[in-house]
Amino acid sequence: MHGRLAIITDSTAYLPPEALRRHRIEAVPLTVVLGDEALEEGTEISARSLATALRERRPVTTSRPSPDMFARAYRAAASSGAEGIVSLHLSAEFSGTYDAAARAAKDAPVPVRVVDTGVVAMALGFCALAAAETAEAGGSLDEAVSAATKTAERTSAVFYVDTLDYLRRGGRIGAAQALLGSALAVKPLLEIADGRIGMLEKVRTASRAIARLEEIVLERAGEAPVDIAVHHLAAAERADQLAQRLRERVPGLRELHVSEVGAVIGAHTGPGLLGAVLSLR
């Protein structure tokens, strides 16, 4: 909590643990259902365990937090002295998390502003950091919300997946697009736009797709001050290599985070995911 304001997000923000602690941001966990076992993201299932389950083609689904989980988080923040709460969440197109938070906010003991950021992963994380930094500087509830929404508008995400099959299974991309990618044996580059996942480019090989992903990041970053996050699932070497090249090639780079995505996003992308999130300052 920051003075009069508390910042709450969800576990798909994939903020580094030290950033959560430093900025005192609370992340409410989504759930991964592995077979008949429900596990909280971030504490009860690791990315490595998820990748193994996916490779073994075990049934994996995901679930939003319950409204009661948000209600508890809001009550705890109020009990700690918060007079207002900014609750920032992944795109409502991907999950019912925003709806659960909005339901809980109606009965919260202090004003809660629930925001559908339209993004996910560190794109959401950068929004939470912007809200926290505004609150730390003494900003109002409206100012913290505005900082988060403006950050979402300046943030973009591009990612590569080895196959579209996981996105198709989870209903996050159309069957026709997935079939087309498989039929042409292309490697897809995807982006998040207007809260949805869409095809950005199709490339013939994995190496060319990753090289093109790097070039897109450079084009979008330009000379401006920018924060970047590199995400992966079971592709640490690829991620480290991309991060190193971006450190060398992005002139306005401020901060660069490298992290493995959690189980919720990983369940829909599959092992081999490599992505980059840019937040222009």
GROMACS .gro file of C-alpha atoms in nm:
model
  281
    1MET     CA    1   0.000   0.000   0.000
    2HIS     CA    2   0.116   0.354  -0.076
    3GLY     CA    3  -0.015   0.605   0.174
    4ARG     CA    4  -0.386   0.626   0.103
    5LEU     CA    5  -0.386   0.393  -0.201
    6ALA     CA    6  -0.343   0.019  -0.252
    7ILE     CA    7  -0.250  -0.136  -0.587
    8ILE     CA    8  -0.387  -0.481  -0.663
    9THR     CA    9  -0.338  -0.684  -0.980
   10ASP     CA   10  -0.354  -1.053  -1.067
   11SER     CA   11  -0.094  -1.324  -1.108
   12THR     CA   12  -0.079  -1.292  -1.487
   13ALA     CA   13   0.110  -0.962  -1.452
   14TYR     CA   14   0.427  -1.172  -1.398
   15LEU     CA   15   0.598  -0.894  -1.210
   16PRO     CA   16   0.935  -0.996  -1.063
   17PRO     CA   17   0.897  -1.081  -0.692
   18GLU     CA   18   1.132  -0.801  -0.594
   19ALA     CA   19   0.914  -0.549  -0.783
   20LEU     CA   20   0.602  -0.672  -0.602
   21ARG     CA   21   0.778  -0.631  -0.268
   22ARG     CA   22   0.941  -0.297  -0.345
   23HIS     CA   23   0.618  -0.140  -0.468
   24ARG     CA   24   0.392  -0.335  -0.229
   25ILE     CA   25   0.165  -0.460  -0.506
   26GLU     CA   26  -0.073  -0.744  -0.426
   27ALA     CA   27  -0.128  -1.008  -0.698
   28VAL     CA   28  -0.443  -1.221  -0.667
   29PRO     CA   29  -0.377  -1.567  -0.817
   30LEU     CA   30  -0.563  -1.729  -1.104
   31THR     CA   31  -0.604  -2.106  -1.098
   32VAL     CA   32  -0.466  -2.379  -1.321
   33VAL     CA   33  -0.665  -2.703  -1.330
   34LEU     CA   34  -0.435  -2.997  -1.400
   35GLY     CA   35  -0.647  -3.307  -1.445
   36ASP     CA   36  -0.877  -3.291  -1.142
   37GLU     CA   37  -0.641  -3.081  -0.929
   38ALA     CA   38  -0.688  -2.703  -0.895
   39LEU     CA   39  -0.363  -2.517  -0.826
   40GLU     CA   40  -0.296  -2.150  -0.762
   41GLU     CA   41  -0.064  -1.984  -1.011
   42GLY     CA   42   0.264  -1.869  -0.864
   43THR     CA   43   0.258  -2.079  -0.548
   44GLU     CA   44   0.118  -2.426  -0.620
   45ILE     CA   45   0.230  -2.495  -0.978
   46SER     CA   46   0.555  -2.404  -1.150
   47ALA     CA   47   0.611  -2.322  -1.515
   48ARG     CA   48   0.833  -2.627  -1.540
   49SER     CA   49   0.559  -2.858  -1.409
   50LEU     CA   50   0.314  -2.704  -1.651
   51ALA     CA   51   0.547  -2.747  -1.950
   52THR     CA   52   0.592  -3.113  -1.859
   53ALA     CA   53   0.215  -3.164  -1.835
   54LEU     CA   54   0.159  -2.997  -2.172
   55ARG     CA   55   0.425  -3.209  -2.343
   56GLU     CA   56   0.257  -3.518  -2.196
   57ARG     CA   57  -0.073  -3.387  -2.337
   58ARG     CA   58  -0.238  -3.396  -1.995
   59PRO     CA   59  -0.562  -3.193  -1.973
   60VAL     CA   60  -0.491  -2.838  -1.855
   61THR     CA   61  -0.746  -2.560  -1.813
   62THR     CA   62  -0.744  -2.226  -1.632
   63SER     CA   63  -0.990  -2.047  -1.406
   64ARG     CA   64  -1.037  -1.693  -1.282
   65PRO     CA   65  -1.015  -1.600  -0.912
   66SER     CA   66  -1.347  -1.601  -0.732
   67PRO     CA   67  -1.509  -1.269  -0.636
   68ASP     CA   68  -1.453  -1.372  -0.274
   69MET     CA   69  -1.075  -1.380  -0.328
   70PHE     CA   70  -1.088  -1.019  -0.446
   71ALA     CA   71  -1.323  -0.925  -0.162
   72ARG     CA   72  -1.069  -1.058   0.088
   73ALA     CA   73  -0.788  -0.866  -0.081
   74TYR     CA   74  -0.991  -0.544  -0.076
   75ARG     CA   75  -1.083  -0.588   0.291
   76ALA     CA   76  -0.721  -0.655   0.383
   77ALA     CA   77  -0.607  -0.341   0.203
   78ALA     CA   78  -0.872  -0.133   0.379
   79SER     CA   79  -0.776  -0.284   0.715
   80SER     CA   80  -0.417  -0.176   0.647
   81GLY     CA   81  -0.529   0.183   0.604
   82ALA     CA   82  -0.603   0.215   0.233
   83GLU     CA   83  -0.865   0.477   0.151
   84GLY     CA   84  -0.883   0.372  -0.214
   85ILE     CA   85  -0.779   0.075  -0.428
   86VAL     CA   86  -0.669   0.048  -0.791
   87SER     CA   87  -0.740  -0.305  -0.916
   88LEU     CA   88  -0.574  -0.376  -1.253
   89HIS     CA   89  -0.637  -0.692  -1.452
   90LEU     CA   90  -0.570  -0.882  -1.771
   91SER     CA   91  -0.788  -0.834  -2.075
   92ALA     CA   92  -1.151  -0.930  -2.019
   93GLU     CA   93  -1.132  -1.097  -2.362
   94PHE     CA   94  -0.898  -1.358  -2.209
   95SER     CA   95  -1.052  -1.419  -1.869
   96GLY     CA   96  -1.341  -1.347  -1.635
   97THR     CA   97  -1.095  -1.202  -1.381
   98TYR     CA   98  -1.205  -0.844  -1.443
   99ASP     CA   99  -1.569  -0.941  -1.392
  100ALA     CA  100  -1.488  -1.117  -1.063
  101ALA     CA  101  -1.298  -0.811  -0.939
  102ALA     CA  102  -1.580  -0.577  -1.043
  103ARG     CA  103  -1.834  -0.788  -0.855
  104ALA     CA  104  -1.624  -0.778  -0.539
  105ALA     CA  105  -1.563  -0.405  -0.570
  106LYS     CA  106  -1.935  -0.329  -0.528
  107ASP     CA  107  -1.924  -0.430  -0.161
  108ALA     CA  108  -1.570  -0.319  -0.076
  109PRO     CA  109  -1.527  -0.103   0.237
  110VAL     CA  110  -1.338   0.166   0.039
  111PRO     CA  111  -1.365   0.292  -0.322
  112VAL     CA  112  -1.220   0.045  -0.573
  113ARG     CA  113  -1.144   0.133  -0.935
  114VAL     CA  114  -1.133  -0.190  -1.137
  115VAL     CA  115  -0.956  -0.155  -1.472
  116ASP     CA  116  -0.963  -0.389  -1.772
  117THR     CA  117  -0.617  -0.304  -1.908
  118GLY     CA  118  -0.673  -0.497  -2.232
  119VAL     CA  119  -0.328  -0.652  -2.194
  120VAL     CA  120  -0.155  -0.935  -2.010
  121ALA     CA  121   0.183  -1.047  -1.875
  122MET     CA  122   0.435  -0.767  -1.817
  123ALA     CA  123   0.221  -0.533  -2.026
  124LEU     CA  124  -0.014  -0.560  -1.727
  125GLY     CA  125   0.286  -0.551  -1.495
  126PHE     CA  126   0.403  -0.218  -1.638
  127CYS     CA  127   0.052  -0.078  -1.578
  128ALA     CA  128   0.066  -0.185  -1.214
  129LEU     CA  129   0.412  -0.030  -1.174
  130ALA     CA  130   0.289   0.298  -1.323
  131ALA     CA  131  -0.004   0.309  -1.081
  132ALA     CA  132   0.222   0.224  -0.787
  133GLU     CA  133   0.477   0.492  -0.879
  134THR     CA  134   0.198   0.750  -0.905
  135ALA     CA  135   0.062   0.648  -0.566
  136GLU     CA  136   0.411   0.663  -0.414
  137ALA     CA  137   0.442   1.020  -0.541
  138GLY     CA  138   0.121   1.115  -0.359
  139GLY     CA  139  -0.114   1.088  -0.656
  140SER     CA  140  -0.490   1.049  -0.622
  141LEU     CA  141  -0.700   0.746  -0.709
  142ASP     CA  142  -0.793   0.901  -1.043
  143GLU     CA  143  -0.431   0.989  -1.118
  144ALA     CA  144  -0.312   0.634  -1.044
  145VAL     CA  145  -0.584   0.491  -1.271
  146SER     CA  146  -0.491   0.739  -1.544
  147ALA     CA  147  -0.122   0.645  -1.519
  148ALA     CA  148  -0.211   0.278  -1.562
  149THR     CA  149  -0.442   0.329  -1.859
  150LYS     CA  150  -0.196   0.559  -2.035
  151THR     CA  151   0.075   0.298  -1.985
  152ALA     CA  152  -0.151   0.034  -2.139
  153GLU     CA  153  -0.195   0.257  -2.444
  154ARG     CA  154   0.184   0.293  -2.482
  155THR     CA  155   0.253  -0.077  -2.435
  156SER     CA  156   0.264  -0.348  -2.700
  157ALA     CA  157   0.336  -0.721  -2.695
  158VAL     CA  158   0.470  -0.943  -2.972
  159PHE     CA  159   0.529  -1.313  -2.930
  160TYR     CA  160   0.628  -1.631  -3.108
  161VAL     CA  161   0.487  -1.978  -3.041
  162ASP     CA  162   0.608  -2.310  -3.178
  163THR     CA  163   0.251  -2.410  -3.255
  164LEU     CA  164  -0.094  -2.249  -3.255
  165ASP     CA  165  -0.251  -2.568  -3.122
  166TYR     CA  166  -0.253  -2.461  -2.755
  167LEU     CA  167  -0.414  -2.126  -2.839
  168ARG     CA  168  -0.673  -2.308  -3.051
  169ARG     CA  169  -0.753  -2.556  -2.773
  170GLY     CA  170  -0.803  -2.276  -2.525
  171GLY     CA  171  -1.024  -2.079  -2.762
  172ARG     CA  172  -0.778  -1.788  -2.775
  173ILE     CA  173  -0.733  -1.801  -3.152
  174GLY     CA  174  -0.969  -1.914  -3.425
  175ALA     CA  175  -0.957  -2.270  -3.552
  176ALA     CA  176  -0.925  -2.141  -3.910
  177GLN     CA  177  -0.611  -1.945  -3.825
  178ALA     CA  178  -0.462  -2.239  -3.640
  179LEU     CA  179  -0.540  -2.476  -3.929
  180LEU     CA  180  -0.392  -2.235  -4.180
  181GLY     CA  181  -0.071  -2.210  -3.980
  182SER     CA  182  -0.040  -2.587  -3.957
  183ALA     CA  183  -0.122  -2.644  -4.323
  184LEU     CA  184   0.140  -2.399  -4.442
  185ALA     CA  185   0.397  -2.512  -4.184
  186VAL     CA  186   0.456  -2.150  -4.088
  187LYS     CA  187   0.586  -2.015  -3.761
  188PRO     CA  188   0.348  -1.747  -3.635
  189LEU     CA  189   0.428  -1.410  -3.486
  190LEU     CA  190   0.133  -1.286  -3.284
  191GLU     CA  191   0.041  -0.965  -3.106
  192ILE     CA  192  -0.215  -0.844  -2.856
  193ALA     CA  193  -0.432  -0.568  -3.001
  194ASP     CA  194  -0.766  -0.438  -2.873
  195GLY     CA  195  -0.752  -0.693  -2.594
  196ARG     CA  196  -0.731  -0.990  -2.834
  197ILE     CA  197  -0.461  -1.212  -2.981
  198GLY     CA  198  -0.413  -1.166  -3.353
  199MET     CA  199  -0.177  -1.283  -3.625
  200LEU     CA  200   0.097  -1.030  -3.696
  201GLU     CA  201   0.316  -1.215  -3.947
  202LYS     CA  202   0.381  -1.567  -4.071
  203VAL     CA  203   0.743  -1.677  -4.110
  204ARG     CA  204   0.875  -2.002  -4.252
  205THR     CA  205   1.121  -2.110  -3.982
  206ALA     CA  206   1.162  -2.066  -3.607
  207SER     CA  207   1.498  -1.891  -3.645
  208ARG     CA  208   1.356  -1.642  -3.894
  209ALA     CA  209   1.053  -1.581  -3.673
  210ILE     CA  210   1.272  -1.503  -3.373
  211ALA     CA  211   1.495  -1.275  -3.580
  212ARG     CA  212   1.187  -1.096  -3.711
  213LEU     CA  213   1.049  -1.061  -3.357
  214GLU     CA  214   1.371  -0.882  -3.261
  215GLU     CA  215   1.342  -0.648  -3.559
  216ILE     CA  216   0.982  -0.563  -3.473
  217VAL     CA  217   1.088  -0.472  -3.119
  218LEU     CA  218   1.360  -0.244  -3.257
  219GLU     CA  219   1.115  -0.079  -3.498
  220ARG     CA  220   0.859  -0.015  -3.224
  221ALA     CA  221   1.114   0.105  -2.969
  222GLY     CA  222   1.284   0.350  -3.203
  223GLU     CA  223   1.492   0.607  -3.014
  224ALA     CA  224   1.237   0.662  -2.736
  225PRO     CA  225   1.291   0.574  -2.369
  226VAL     CA  226   1.144   0.228  -2.327
  227ASP     CA  227   1.109  -0.053  -2.074
  228ILE     CA  228   1.112  -0.407  -2.214
  229ALA     CA  229   1.020  -0.748  -2.075
  230VAL     CA  230   1.124  -1.070  -2.245
  231HIS     CA  231   0.900  -1.366  -2.162
  232HIS     CA  232   0.937  -1.735  -2.239
  233LEU     CA  233   0.810  -2.080  -2.144
  234ALA     CA  234   1.070  -2.356  -2.132
  235ALA     CA  235   1.291  -2.151  -2.366
  236ALA     CA  236   1.536  -1.981  -2.128
  237GLU     CA  237   1.829  -1.987  -2.369
  238ARG     CA  238   1.627  -1.821  -2.645
  239ALA     CA  239   1.506  -1.557  -2.399
  240ASP     CA  240   1.855  -1.480  -2.266
  241GLN     CA  241   1.993  -1.448  -2.617
  242LEU     CA  242   1.713  -1.213  -2.725
  243ALA     CA  243   1.754  -1.004  -2.410
  244GLN     CA  244   2.126  -0.966  -2.467
  245ARG     CA  245   2.076  -0.852  -2.826
  246LEU     CA  246   1.812  -0.601  -2.719
  247ARG     CA  247   2.045  -0.461  -2.452
  248GLU     CA  248   2.299  -0.401  -2.724
  249ARG     CA  249   2.063  -0.266  -2.990
  250VAL     CA  250   1.787  -0.060  -2.821
  251PRO     CA  251   1.925   0.292  -2.773
  252GLY     CA  252   1.655   0.416  -2.532
  253LEU     CA  253   1.642   0.106  -2.312
  254ARG     CA  254   1.575   0.188  -1.946
  255GLU     CA  255   1.488  -0.142  -1.781
  256LEU     CA  256   1.484  -0.495  -1.919
  257HIS     CA  257   1.317  -0.784  -1.738
  258VAL     CA  258   1.354  -1.151  -1.835
  259SER     CA  259   1.106  -1.400  -1.691
  260GLU     CA  260   0.931  -1.726  -1.756
  261VAL     CA  261   0.556  -1.684  -1.786
  262GLY     CA  262   0.338  -1.849  -1.530
  263ALA     CA  263   0.114  -2.146  -1.572
  264VAL     CA  264  -0.201  -1.959  -1.679
  265ILE     CA  265  -0.053  -1.796  -1.989
  266GLY     CA  266   0.174  -2.094  -2.049
  267ALA     CA  267  -0.127  -2.325  -2.066
  268HIS     CA  268  -0.252  -2.133  -2.369
  269THR     CA  269   0.079  -2.081  -2.551
  270GLY     CA  270   0.268  -2.404  -2.487
  271PRO     CA  271   0.641  -2.465  -2.440
  272GLY     CA  272   0.867  -2.268  -2.673
  273LEU     CA  273   0.691  -1.935  -2.623
  274LEU     CA  274   0.916  -1.633  -2.672
  275GLY     CA  275   0.775  -1.285  -2.642
  276ALA     CA  276   0.864  -0.922  -2.585
  277VAL     CA  277   0.663  -0.649  -2.417
  278LEU     CA  278   0.753  -0.285  -2.482
  279SER     CA  279   0.636   0.005  -2.268
  280LEU     CA  280   0.724   0.343  -2.414
  281ARG     CA  281   0.788   0.615  -2.160
   0.00000   0.00000   0.00000
